[in-house]
Short mmCIF file of C-alpha atoms in Angstrom, two decimals:
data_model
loop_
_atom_site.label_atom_id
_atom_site.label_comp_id
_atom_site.label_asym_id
_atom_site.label_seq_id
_atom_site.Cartn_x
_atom_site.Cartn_y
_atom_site.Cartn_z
CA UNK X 1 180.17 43.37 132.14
CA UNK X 2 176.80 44.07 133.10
CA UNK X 3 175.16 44.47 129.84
CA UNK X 4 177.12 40.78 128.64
CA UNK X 5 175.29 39.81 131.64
CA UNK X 6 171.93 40.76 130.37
CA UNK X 7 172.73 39.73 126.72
CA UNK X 8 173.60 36.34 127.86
CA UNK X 9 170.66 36.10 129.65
CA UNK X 10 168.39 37.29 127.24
CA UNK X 11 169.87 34.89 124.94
CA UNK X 12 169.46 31.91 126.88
CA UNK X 13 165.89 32.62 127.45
CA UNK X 14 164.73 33.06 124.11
CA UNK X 15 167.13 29.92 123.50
CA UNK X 16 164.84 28.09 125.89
CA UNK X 17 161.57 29.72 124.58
CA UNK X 18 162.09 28.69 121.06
CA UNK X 19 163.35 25.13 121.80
CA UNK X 20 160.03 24.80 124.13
CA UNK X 21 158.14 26.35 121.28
CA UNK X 22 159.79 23.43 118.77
CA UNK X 23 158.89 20.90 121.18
CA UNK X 24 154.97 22.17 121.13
CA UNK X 25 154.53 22.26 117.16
CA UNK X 26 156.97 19.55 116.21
CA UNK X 27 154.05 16.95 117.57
CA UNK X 28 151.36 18.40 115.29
CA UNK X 29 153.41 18.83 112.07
CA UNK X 30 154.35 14.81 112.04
CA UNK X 31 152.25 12.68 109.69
CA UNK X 32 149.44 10.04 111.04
CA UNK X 33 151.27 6.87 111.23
CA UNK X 34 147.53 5.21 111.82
CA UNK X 35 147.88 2.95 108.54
CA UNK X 36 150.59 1.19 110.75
CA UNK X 37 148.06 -0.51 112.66
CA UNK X 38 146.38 -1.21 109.40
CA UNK X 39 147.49 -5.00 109.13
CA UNK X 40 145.41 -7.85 107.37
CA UNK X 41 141.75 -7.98 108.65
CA UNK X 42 142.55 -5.37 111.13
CA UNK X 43 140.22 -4.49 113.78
CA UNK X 44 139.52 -1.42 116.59
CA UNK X 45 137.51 -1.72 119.53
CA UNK X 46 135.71 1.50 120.29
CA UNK X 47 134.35 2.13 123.96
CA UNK X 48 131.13 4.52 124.20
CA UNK X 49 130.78 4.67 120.17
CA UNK X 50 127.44 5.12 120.14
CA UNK X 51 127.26 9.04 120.31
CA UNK X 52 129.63 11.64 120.53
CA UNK X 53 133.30 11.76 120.08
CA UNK X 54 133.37 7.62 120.37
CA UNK X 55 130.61 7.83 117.27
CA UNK X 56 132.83 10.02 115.41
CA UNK X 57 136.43 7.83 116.14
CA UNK X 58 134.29 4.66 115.17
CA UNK X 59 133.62 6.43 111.40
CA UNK X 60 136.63 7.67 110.53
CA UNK X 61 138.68 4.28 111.36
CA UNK X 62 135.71 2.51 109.18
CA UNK X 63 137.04 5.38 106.59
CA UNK X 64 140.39 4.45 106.96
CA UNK X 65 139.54 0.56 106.21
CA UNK X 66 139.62 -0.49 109.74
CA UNK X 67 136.91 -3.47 110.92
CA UNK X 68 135.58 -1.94 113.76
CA UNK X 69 133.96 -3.07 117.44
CA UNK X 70 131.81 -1.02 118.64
CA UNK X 71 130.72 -0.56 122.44
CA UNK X 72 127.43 0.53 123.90
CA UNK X 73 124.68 0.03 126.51
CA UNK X 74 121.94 0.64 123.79
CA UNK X 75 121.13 -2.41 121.34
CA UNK X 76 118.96 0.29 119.14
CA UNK X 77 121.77 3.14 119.23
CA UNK X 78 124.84 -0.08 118.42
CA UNK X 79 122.17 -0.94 115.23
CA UNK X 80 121.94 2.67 114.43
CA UNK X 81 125.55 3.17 114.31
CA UNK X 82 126.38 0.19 112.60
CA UNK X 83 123.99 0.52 109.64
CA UNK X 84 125.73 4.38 109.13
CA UNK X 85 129.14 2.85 108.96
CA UNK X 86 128.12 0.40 106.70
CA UNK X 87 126.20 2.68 104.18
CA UNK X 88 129.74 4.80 104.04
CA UNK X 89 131.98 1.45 104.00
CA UNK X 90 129.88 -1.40 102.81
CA UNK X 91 133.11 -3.76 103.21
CA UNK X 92 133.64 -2.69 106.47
CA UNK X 93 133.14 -5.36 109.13
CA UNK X 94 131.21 -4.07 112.24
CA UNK X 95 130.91 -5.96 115.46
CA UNK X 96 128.29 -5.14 118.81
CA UNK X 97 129.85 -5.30 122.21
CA UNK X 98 126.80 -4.63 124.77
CA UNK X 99 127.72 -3.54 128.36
CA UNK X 100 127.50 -1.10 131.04
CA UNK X 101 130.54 0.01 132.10
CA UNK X 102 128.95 1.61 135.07
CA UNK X 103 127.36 -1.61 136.55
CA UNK X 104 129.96 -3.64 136.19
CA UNK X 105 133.82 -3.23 134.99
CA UNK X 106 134.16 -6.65 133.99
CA UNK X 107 132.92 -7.16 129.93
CA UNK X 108 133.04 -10.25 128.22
CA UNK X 109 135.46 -10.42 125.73
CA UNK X 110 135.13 -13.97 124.71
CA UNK X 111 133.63 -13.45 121.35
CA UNK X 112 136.10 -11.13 119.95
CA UNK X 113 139.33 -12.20 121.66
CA UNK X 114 140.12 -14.48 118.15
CA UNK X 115 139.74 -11.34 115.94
CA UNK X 116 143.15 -9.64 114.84
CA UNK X 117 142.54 -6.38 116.88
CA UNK X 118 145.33 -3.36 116.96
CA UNK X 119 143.29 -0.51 118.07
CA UNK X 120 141.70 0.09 121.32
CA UNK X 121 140.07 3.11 122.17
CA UNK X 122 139.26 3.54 125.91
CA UNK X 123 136.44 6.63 125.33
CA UNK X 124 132.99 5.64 126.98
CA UNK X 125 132.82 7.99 129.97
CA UNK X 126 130.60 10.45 132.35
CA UNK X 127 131.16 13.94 133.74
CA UNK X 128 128.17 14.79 135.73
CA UNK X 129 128.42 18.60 137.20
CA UNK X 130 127.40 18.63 140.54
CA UNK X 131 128.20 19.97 144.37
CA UNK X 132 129.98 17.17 145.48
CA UNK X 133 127.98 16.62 148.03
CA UNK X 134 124.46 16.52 146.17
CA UNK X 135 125.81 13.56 144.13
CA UNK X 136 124.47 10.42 145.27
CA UNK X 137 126.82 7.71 146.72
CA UNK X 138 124.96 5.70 143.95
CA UNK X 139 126.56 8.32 141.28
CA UNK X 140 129.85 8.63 142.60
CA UNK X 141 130.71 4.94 142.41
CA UNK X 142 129.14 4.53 138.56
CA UNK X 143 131.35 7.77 137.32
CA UNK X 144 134.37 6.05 138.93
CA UNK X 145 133.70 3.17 137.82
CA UNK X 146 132.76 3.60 134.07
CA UNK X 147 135.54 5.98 133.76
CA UNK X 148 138.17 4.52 135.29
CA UNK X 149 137.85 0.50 136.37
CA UNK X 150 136.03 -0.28 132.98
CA UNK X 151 138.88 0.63 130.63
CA UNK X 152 141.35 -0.75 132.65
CA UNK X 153 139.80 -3.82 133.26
CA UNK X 154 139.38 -4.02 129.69
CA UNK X 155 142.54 -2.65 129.04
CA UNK X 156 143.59 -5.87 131.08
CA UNK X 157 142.13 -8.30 129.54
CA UNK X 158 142.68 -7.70 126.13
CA UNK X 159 146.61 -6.66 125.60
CA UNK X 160 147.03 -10.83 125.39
CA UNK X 161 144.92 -11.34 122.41
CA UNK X 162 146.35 -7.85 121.09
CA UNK X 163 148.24 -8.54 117.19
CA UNK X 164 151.01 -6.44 117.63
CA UNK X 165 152.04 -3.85 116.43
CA UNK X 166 148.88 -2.23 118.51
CA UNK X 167 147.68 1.05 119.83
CA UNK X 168 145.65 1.75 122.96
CA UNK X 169 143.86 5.23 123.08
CA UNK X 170 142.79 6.84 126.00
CA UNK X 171 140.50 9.29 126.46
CA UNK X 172 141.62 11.98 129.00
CA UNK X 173 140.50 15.71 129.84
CA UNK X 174 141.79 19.17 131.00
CA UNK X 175 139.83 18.62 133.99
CA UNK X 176 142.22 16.00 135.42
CA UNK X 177 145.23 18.71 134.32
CA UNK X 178 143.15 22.13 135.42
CA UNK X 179 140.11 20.57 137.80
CA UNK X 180 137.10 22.85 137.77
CA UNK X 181 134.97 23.35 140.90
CA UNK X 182 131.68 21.09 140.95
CA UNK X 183 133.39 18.22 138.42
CA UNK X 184 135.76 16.63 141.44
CA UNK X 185 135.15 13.28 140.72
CA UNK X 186 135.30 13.62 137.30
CA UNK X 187 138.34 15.45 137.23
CA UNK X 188 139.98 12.65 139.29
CA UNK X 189 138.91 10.34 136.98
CA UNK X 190 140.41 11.67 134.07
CA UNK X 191 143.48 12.54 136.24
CA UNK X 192 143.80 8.73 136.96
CA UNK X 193 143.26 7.88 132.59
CA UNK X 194 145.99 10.30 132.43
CA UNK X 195 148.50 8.45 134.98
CA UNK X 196 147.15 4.98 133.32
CA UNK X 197 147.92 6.02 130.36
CA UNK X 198 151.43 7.11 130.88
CA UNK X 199 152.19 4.30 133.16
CA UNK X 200 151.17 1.86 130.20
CA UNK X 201 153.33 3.66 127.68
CA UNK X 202 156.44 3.56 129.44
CA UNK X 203 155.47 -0.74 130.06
CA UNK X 204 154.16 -1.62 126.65
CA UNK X 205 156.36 -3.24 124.69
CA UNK X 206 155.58 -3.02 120.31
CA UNK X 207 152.37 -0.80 121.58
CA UNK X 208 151.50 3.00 121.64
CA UNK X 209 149.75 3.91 124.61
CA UNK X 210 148.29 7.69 124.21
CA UNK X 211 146.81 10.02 126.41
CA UNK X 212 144.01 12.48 124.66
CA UNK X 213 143.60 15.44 126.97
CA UNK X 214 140.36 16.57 125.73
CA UNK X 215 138.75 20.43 125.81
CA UNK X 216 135.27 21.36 124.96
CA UNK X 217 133.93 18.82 121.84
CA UNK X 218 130.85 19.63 120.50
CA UNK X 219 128.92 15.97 121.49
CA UNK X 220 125.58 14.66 122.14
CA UNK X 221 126.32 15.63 125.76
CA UNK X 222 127.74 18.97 125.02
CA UNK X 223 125.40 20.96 122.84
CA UNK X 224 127.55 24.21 123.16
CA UNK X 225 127.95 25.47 119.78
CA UNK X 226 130.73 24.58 117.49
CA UNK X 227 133.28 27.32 117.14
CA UNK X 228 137.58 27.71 116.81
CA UNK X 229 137.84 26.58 120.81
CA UNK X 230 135.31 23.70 120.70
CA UNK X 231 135.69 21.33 117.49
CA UNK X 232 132.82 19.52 116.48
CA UNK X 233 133.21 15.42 117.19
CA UNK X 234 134.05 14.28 113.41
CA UNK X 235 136.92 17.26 113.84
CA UNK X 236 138.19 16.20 116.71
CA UNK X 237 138.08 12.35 115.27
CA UNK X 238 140.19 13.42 112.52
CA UNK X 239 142.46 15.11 115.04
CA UNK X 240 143.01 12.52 117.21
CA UNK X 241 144.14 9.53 114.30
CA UNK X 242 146.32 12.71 113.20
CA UNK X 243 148.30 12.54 115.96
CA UNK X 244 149.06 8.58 115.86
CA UNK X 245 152.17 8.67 116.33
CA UNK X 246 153.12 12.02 117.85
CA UNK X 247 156.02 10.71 119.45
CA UNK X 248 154.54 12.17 122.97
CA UNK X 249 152.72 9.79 125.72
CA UNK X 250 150.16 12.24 126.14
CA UNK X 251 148.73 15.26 123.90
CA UNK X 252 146.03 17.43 123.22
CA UNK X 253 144.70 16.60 119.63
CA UNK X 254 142.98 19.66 118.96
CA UNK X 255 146.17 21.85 118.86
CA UNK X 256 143.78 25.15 119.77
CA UNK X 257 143.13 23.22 122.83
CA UNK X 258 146.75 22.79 123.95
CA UNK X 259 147.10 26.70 123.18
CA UNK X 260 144.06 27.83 125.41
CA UNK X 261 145.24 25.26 128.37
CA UNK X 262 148.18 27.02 128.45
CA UNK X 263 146.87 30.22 128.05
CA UNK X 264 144.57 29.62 131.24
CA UNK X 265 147.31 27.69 133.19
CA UNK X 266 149.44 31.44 133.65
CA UNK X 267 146.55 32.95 135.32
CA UNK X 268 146.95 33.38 138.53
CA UNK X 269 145.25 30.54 140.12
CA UNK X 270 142.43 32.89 142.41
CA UNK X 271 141.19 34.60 139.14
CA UNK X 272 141.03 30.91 137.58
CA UNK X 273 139.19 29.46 140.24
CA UNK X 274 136.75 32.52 140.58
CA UNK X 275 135.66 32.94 136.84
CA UNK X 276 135.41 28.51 136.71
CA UNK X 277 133.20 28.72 139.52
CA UNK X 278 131.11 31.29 138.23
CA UNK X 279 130.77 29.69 134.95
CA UNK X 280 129.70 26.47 135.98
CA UNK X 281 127.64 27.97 139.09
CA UNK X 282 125.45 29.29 135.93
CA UNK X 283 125.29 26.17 133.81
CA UNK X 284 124.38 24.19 137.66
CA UNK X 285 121.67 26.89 138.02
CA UNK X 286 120.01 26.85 134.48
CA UNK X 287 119.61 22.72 134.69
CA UNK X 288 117.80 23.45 137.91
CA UNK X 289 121.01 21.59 139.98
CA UNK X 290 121.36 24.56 142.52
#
């Protein structure tokens, strides 16, 4: 009776483990439906596309015959971009949107909101590492505001002028799943893109709303080099419009990503905290922050 006992249970774990193991590869095994969004004219709207993971989004929708709008706060950086988009994809249509997102979350969208957009790609954002209480009240509101009022506000005002089908992007992290020490206001932020995100997906009628919890990318801003944990930006690009159409409301692109959060996650939470702290106490100490 005893040993059915422990058979049955054994079963009905590994029942449970396998199914929970479907449920995490399924996602990555489904093919890009990105060439749904690909209607007549078709245009995305990339935030923060002038470096980085943005930079690298902006390209490969340009390779996949998309018009694209790009966003920056740098007229020289928007040229720059534009002119390397257009040597690859000399059909492709590029548009400038200049704005700050961190002095003000309202952007005009007046010259665009005619165009037959689909894709919008909430990405632009900050994550300065700091003791929360060396950051400058100054700071504080322009990393709230960039990442979280800006793409909703723009979020806002552009789902009327949307041509539907459409698909709104946003760019999460780990840090609003797993928050590190000395990143609290980042992590919140990307905490709050997460809940957006989610919100939006269950609201949105004939639109995919997506959360992208983001690891380690190789960017402009992170020079750590490339390796199996940390993608470089076109990588991570071509992971992200793989997973168009995942079927889940939020997901980690890079699947090694999802594998190491997890990994981390069923540590106890002390050792987590301690070896974080350390880690970042280091990179705080070489930029001369502590």
């Amino acid at each position: 009776m005893i040993n059915q006992l422990i058979w049955s249970i054994g079963i009905l774990t590994l029942t449970v483990l396998l199914f929970q193991l479907f449920k995490f590869i399924i996602p990555y095994l489904r093919s890009s439906q990105l060439l749904k969004y690909k209607t007549e004219d078709a245009y995305a709207l990339i935030t923060g596309a002038t470096d980085g993971i943005g930079k690298a989004i902006a390209l490969e929708l340009a390779n996949n015959g998309f018009n694209v709008i790009i966003h920056g706060r740098n007229v020289e950086k928007l040229k720059s971009v534009e002119n390397e988009i257009m040597t690859k994809n000399t059909t492709c249509k590029v548009i400038h949107l200049l704005h700050d997102g961190s002095e003000s979350s309202k952007m005009d969208i007046s010259s665009i909101a005619n165009l037959p957009i689909n894709i919008l790609v909430n990405n632009v954002g900050v994550g300065p590492i700091s003791e929360l209480t060396e950051m400058s009240n100054e700071e504080i509101d322009k990393t709230i505001m960039l990442n979280t009022t800006f793409p909703s506000q723009l979020t806002h005002d552009l789902i009327p002028f949307f041509k539907r089908p459409a698909l709104i992007l946003n760019m999460s992290s780990y840090a609003g799943l797993l928050p590190p020490p000395y990143l609290a206001i980042y992590a919140g932020t990307k905490a709050y893109n997460n809940a957006f995100s989610i919100s939006l997906a269950c609201e949105l009628e004939n639109i995919e709303v997506i959360s992208l919890v983001t690891g380690s990318v190789n960017t402009g801003s992170n020079r750590k080099p490339v390796s199996l944990m940390r993608p470089s930006a076109e990588t991570y690009a071509k992971c992200v419009l793989n997973r168009i159409g995942c079927g889940k409301q939020t997901i980690m692109p890079y699947w090694q990503h999802a594998i190491q959060t997890f990994l981390i996650s069923i540590l106890p939470q002390k050792f987590i905290d301690k070896v974080t702290k350390n880690a970042l106490k280091k990179e705080l100490a070489t930029k001369g922050a502590i």
